[in-house]
Tab-separated table of C-alpha atoms in Angstrom:
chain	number	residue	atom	x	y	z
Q	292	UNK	CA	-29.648	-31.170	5.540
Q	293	UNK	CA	-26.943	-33.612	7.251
Q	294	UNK	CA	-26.933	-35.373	3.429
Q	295	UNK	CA	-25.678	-31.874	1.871
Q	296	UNK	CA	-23.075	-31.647	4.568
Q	297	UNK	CA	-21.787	-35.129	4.490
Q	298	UNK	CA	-19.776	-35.114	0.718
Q	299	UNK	CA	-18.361	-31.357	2.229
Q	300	UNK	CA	-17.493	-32.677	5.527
Q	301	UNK	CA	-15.706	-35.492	3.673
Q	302	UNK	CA	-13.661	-33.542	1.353
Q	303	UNK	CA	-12.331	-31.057	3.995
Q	304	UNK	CA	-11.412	-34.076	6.177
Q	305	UNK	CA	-9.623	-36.162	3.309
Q	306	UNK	CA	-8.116	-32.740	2.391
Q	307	UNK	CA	-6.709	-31.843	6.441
Q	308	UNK	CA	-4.909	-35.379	6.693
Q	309	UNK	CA	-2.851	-34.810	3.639
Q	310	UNK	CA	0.993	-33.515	3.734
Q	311	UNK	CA	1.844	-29.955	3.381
Q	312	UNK	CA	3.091	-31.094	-0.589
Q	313	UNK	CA	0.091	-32.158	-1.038
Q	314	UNK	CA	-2.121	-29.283	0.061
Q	315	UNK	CA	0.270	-27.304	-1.270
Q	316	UNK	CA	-0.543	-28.643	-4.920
Q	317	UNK	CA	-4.184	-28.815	-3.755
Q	318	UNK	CA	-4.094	-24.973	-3.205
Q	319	UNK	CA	-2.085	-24.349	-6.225
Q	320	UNK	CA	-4.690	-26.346	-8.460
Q	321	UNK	CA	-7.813	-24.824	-7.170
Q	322	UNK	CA	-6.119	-20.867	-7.663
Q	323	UNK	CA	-5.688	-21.974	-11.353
Q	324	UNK	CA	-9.020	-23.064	-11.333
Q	325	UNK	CA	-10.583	-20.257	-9.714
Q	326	UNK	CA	-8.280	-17.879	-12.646
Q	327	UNK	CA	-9.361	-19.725	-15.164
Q	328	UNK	CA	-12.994	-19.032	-14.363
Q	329	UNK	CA	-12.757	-15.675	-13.515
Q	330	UNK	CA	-10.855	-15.138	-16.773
Q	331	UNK	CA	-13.804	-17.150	-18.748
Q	332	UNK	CA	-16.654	-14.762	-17.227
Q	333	UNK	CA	-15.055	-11.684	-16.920
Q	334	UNK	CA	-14.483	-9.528	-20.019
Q	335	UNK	CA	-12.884	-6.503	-18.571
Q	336	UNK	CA	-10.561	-7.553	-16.098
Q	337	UNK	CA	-10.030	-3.928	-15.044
Q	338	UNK	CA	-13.634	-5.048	-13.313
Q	339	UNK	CA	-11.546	-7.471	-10.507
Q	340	UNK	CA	-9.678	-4.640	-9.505
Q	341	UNK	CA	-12.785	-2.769	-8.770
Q	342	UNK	CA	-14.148	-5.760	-7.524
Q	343	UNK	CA	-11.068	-6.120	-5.044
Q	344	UNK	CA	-11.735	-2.678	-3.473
Q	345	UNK	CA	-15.541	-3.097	-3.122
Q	346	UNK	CA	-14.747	-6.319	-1.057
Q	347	UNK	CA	-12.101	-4.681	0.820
Q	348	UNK	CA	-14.455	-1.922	1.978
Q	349	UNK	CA	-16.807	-4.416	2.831
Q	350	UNK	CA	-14.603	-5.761	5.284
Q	351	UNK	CA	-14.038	-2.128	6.550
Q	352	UNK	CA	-17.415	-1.710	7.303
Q	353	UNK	CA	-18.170	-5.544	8.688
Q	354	UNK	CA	-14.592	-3.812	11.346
Q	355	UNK	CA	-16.386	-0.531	12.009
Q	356	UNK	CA	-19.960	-2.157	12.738
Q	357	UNK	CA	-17.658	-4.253	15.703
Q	358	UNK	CA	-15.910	-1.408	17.001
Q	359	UNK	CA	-19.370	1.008	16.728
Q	360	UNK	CA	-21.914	-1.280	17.837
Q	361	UNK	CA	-20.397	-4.240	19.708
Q	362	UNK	CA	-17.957	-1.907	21.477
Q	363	UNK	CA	-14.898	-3.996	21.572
Q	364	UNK	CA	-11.401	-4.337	20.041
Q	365	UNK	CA	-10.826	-8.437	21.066
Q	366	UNK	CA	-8.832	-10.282	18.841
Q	367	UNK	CA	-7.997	-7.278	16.523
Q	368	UNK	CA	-4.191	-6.761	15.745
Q	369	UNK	CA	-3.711	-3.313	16.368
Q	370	UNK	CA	0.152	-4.019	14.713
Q	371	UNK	CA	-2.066	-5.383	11.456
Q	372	UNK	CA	-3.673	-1.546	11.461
Q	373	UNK	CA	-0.357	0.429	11.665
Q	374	UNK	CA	1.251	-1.598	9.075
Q	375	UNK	CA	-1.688	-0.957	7.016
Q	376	UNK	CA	-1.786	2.844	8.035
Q	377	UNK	CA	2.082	2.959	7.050
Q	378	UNK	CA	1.638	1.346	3.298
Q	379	UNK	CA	-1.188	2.941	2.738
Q	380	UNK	CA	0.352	6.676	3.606
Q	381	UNK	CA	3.358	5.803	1.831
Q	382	UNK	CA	1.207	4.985	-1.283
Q	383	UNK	CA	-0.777	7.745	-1.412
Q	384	UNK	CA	2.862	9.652	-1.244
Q	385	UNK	CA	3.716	7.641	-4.302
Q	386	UNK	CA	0.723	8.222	-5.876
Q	387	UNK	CA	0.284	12.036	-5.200
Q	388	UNK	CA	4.276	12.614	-6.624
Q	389	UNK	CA	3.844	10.079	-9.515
Q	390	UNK	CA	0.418	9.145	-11.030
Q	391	UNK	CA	-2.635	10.957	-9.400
Q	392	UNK	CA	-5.712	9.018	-10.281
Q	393	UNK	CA	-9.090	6.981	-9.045
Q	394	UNK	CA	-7.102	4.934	-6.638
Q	395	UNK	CA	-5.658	7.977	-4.805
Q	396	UNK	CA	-8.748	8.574	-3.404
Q	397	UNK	CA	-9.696	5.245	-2.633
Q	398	UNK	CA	-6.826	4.887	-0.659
Q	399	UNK	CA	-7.373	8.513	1.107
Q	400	UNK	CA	-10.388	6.669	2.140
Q	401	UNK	CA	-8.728	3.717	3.280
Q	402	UNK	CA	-6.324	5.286	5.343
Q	403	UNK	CA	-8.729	7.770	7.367
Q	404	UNK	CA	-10.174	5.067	8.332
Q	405	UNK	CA	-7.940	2.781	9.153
Q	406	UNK	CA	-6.340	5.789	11.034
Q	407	UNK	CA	-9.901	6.127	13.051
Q	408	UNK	CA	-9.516	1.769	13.593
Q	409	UNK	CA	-5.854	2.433	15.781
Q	410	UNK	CA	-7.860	5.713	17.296
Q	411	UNK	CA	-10.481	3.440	18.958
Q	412	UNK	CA	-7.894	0.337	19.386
Q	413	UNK	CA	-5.323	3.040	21.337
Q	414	UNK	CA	-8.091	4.974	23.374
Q	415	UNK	CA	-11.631	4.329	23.356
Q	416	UNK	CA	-11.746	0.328	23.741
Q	417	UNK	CA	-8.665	-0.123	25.078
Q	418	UNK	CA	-9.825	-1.860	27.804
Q	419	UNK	CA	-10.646	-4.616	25.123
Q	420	UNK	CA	-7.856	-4.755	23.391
Q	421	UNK	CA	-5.682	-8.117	23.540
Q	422	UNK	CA	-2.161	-6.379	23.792
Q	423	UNK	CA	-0.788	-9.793	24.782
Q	424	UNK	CA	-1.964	-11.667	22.277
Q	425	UNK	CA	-0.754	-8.799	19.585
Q	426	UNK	CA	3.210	-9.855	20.246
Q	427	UNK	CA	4.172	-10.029	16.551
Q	428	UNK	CA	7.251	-7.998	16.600
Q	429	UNK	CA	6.838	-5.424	13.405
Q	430	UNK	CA	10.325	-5.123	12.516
Q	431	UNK	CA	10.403	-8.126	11.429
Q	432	UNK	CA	8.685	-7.303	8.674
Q	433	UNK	CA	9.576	-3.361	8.600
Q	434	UNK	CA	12.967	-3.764	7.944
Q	435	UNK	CA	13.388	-6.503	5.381
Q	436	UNK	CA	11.164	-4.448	3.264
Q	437	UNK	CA	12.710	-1.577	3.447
Q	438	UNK	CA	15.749	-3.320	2.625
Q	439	UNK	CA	14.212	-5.196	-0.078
Q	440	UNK	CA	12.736	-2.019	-1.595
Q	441	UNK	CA	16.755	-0.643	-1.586
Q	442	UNK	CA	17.523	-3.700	-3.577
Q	443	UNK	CA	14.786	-4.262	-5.803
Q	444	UNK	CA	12.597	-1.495	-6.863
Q	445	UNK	CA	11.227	0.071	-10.431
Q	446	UNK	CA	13.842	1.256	-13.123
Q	447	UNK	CA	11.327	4.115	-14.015
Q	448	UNK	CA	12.525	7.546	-14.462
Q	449	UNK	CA	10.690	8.733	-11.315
Q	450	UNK	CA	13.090	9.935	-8.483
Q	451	UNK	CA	15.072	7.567	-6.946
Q	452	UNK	CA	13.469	7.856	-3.181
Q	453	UNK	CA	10.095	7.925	-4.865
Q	454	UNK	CA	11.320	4.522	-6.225
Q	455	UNK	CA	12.416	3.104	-3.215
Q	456	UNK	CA	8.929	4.250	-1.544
Q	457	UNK	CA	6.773	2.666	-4.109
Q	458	UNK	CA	8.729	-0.751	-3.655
Q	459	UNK	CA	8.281	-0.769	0.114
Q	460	UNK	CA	4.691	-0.662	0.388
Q	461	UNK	CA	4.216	-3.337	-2.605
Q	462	UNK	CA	6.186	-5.597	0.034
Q	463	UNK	CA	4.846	-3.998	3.109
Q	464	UNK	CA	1.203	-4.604	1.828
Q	465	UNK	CA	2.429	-8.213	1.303
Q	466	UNK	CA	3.032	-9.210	4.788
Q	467	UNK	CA	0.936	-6.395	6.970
Q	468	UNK	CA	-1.783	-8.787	8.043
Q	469	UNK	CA	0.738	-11.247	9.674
Q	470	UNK	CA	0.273	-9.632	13.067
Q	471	UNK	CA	-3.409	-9.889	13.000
Q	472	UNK	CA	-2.871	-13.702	11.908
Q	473	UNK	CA	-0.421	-14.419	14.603
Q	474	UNK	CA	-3.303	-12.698	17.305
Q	475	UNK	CA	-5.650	-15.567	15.673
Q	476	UNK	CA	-3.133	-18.002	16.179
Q	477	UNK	CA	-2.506	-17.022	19.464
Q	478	UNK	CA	-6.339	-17.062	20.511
Q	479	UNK	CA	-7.424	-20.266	18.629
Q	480	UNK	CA	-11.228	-19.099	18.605
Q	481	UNK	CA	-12.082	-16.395	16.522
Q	482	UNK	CA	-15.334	-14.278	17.104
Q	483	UNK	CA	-18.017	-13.852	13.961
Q	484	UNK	CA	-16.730	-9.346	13.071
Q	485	UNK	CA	-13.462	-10.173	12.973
Q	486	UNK	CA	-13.674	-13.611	11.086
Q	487	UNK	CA	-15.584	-11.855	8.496
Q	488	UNK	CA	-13.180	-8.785	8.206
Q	489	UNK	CA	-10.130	-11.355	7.814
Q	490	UNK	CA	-11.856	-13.134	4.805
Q	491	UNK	CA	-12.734	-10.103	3.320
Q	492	UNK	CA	-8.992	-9.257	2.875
Q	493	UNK	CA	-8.198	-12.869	1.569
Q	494	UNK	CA	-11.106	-12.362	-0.943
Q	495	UNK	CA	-10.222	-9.145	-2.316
Q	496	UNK	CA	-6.187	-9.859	-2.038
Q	497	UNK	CA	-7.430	-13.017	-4.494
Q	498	UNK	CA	-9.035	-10.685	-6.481
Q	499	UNK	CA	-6.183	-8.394	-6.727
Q	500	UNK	CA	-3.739	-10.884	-7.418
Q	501	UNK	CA	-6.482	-11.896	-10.009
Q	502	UNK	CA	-6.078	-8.983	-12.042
Q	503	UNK	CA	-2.657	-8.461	-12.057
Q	504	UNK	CA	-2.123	-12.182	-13.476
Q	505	UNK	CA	-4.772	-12.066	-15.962
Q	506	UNK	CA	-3.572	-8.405	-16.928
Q	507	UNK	CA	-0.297	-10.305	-17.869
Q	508	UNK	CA	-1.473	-13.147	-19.487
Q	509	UNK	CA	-4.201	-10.510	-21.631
Q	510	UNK	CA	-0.786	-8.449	-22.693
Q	511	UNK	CA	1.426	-11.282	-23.094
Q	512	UNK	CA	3.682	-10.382	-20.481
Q	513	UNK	CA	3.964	-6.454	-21.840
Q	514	UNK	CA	2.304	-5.339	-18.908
Q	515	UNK	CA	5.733	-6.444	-17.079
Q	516	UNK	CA	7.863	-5.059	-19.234
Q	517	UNK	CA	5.870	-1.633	-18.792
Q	518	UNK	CA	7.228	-1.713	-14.802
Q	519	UNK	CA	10.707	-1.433	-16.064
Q	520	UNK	CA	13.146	-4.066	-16.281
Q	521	UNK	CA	15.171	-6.565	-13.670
Q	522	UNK	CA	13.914	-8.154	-10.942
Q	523	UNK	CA	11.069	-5.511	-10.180
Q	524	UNK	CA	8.466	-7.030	-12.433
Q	525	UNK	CA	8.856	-10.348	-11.155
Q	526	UNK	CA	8.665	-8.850	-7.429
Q	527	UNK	CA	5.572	-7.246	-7.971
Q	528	UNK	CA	3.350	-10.161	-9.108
Q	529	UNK	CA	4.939	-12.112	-6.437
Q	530	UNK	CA	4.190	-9.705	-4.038
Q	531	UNK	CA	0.472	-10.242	-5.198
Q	532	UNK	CA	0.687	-14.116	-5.400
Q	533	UNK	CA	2.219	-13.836	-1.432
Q	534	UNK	CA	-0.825	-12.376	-0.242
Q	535	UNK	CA	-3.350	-14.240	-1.399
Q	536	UNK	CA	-1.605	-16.919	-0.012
Q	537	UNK	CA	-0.689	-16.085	3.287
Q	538	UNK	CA	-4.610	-15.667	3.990
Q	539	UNK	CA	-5.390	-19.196	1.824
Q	540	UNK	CA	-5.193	-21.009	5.010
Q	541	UNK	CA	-7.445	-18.953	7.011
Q	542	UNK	CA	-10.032	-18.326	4.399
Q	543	UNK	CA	-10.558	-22.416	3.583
Q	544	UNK	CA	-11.175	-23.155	7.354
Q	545	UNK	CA	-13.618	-19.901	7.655
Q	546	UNK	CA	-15.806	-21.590	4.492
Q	547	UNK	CA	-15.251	-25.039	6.308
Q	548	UNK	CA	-16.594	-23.520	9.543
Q	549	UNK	CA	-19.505	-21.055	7.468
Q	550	UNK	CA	-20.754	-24.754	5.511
Q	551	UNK	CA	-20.670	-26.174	8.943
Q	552	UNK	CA	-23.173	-23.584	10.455
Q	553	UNK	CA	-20.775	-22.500	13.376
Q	554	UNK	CA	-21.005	-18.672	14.254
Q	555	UNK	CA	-17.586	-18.879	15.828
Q	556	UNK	CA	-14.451	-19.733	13.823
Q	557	UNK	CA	-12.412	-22.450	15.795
Q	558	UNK	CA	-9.080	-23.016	14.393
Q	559	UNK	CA	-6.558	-25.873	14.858
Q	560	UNK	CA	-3.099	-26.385	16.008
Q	561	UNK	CA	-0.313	-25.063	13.214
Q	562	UNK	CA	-3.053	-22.885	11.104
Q	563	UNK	CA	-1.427	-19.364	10.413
């Protein structure tokens, strides 16, 4: 057992003392990599999207089991849950007044229960939520992307305030989990539920991001061009590429710490 551990234990080591530049390139490398592969054994890509969603609702119901059956709210950002709440009602806005399909109701789903998550955060386990720990001020993030979305947002022939909503939760959906990542950075150690419900978002963001890259590369860049013209395309896939990367960090230390057999996630200094 120790001789399967010892090459892992290596790598992550070799790969922690390296400059930012250099992880950097590291991380860039190994997202190619994991493309390329998907791309290889996936026919329809359509399938990553799904594939996305499944995971993501896997990491829903990894957060209910921990509010349900362990009774407790700790190191849950209940800031994370309202910025989710907020894209995801904006969203299904965009999607009721513009292009009613599948994903509507996938993200009706979504939203009730993330709605039910800030229920039990606000009222029921209060008592075990970590309101000083959850100190990410949300404007931060609120208001840029609102005034992004004024700046940069589709050229379609939609309404203009439908335009402007659509671009503000593509970036709000971006950045909403930086609350719940500054709560991890604030507590260092990081119980099983919510380690688990934190990769599961970093998993299916990758997937998303996934399918949105190899959609573009499968149409030659058409795909784009469908979203209207300017800046808009550009800001959408990035918007994709930011998440996946934001959570990058998190999920490489949570397989470091899975490999290593520990049930709680420790993380070090400057992670998040």
């Amino acid at each position: 057992m120790k001789a399967t551990k010892r090459p892992i234990h290596a790598v992550s080591t070799w790969v922690r003392r390296q400059p930012p530049k250099i992880k950097a390139f590291l991380a860039v490398i190994s997202a190619m990599t994991a493309l390329v592969f998907l791309r290889m054994i996936v026919n329809d890509h359509d399938n990553l999207f799904v594939a996305s969603e499944a995971v993501h609702a896997i990491g829903i119901s990894v957060l209910i089991y921990k509010l349900t059956k362990e009774k407790t709210c700790a190191g849950l950002s209940l800031k994370s849950q309202e910025l989710t709440a907020l894209f995801l009602a904006v969203r299904l806005y965009c999607s009721f007044v513009m292009e009613y399909d599948i994903h509507t109701l996938l993200d009706s789903a979504t939203l009730l229960t993330t709605l039910w998550v800030i229920y039990m955060i606000r009222f029921n386990l209060k008592s075990s939520y970590m309101e000083e720990k959850d100190n990410f001020a949300i404007y931060f993030v609120v208001i840029p992307c609102a005034v992004l979305s004024l700046v940069i947002h589709p050229t379609t022939q939609h309404l203009f305030f439908n335009r402007i909503c659509w671009a503000f939760c593509v970036y709000l959906e971006a950045v909403s989990v930086l609350p719940q990542l500054r709560v991890m950075q604030n507590t260092k150690i990081i119980e099983p539920f919510t380690a688990h419900y934190v990769f599961a978002l970093g998993v299916a963001r990758f997937l998303s991001c996934a399918h949105w890259v190899l959609q573009v590369l499968d149409t030659r860049g058409r795909l784009l061009t469908a979203l209207g013209y300017g800046l808009w395309p550009s800001m959408v896939l990035l918007s994709e590429i930011v998440q996946t990367f934001i959570l990058a960090d998190f999920c490489y230390y949570y397989v470091k710490s899975l490999v290593g057999g520990q049930l709680v996630l420790r993380l070090p200094s400057g992670v998040v």
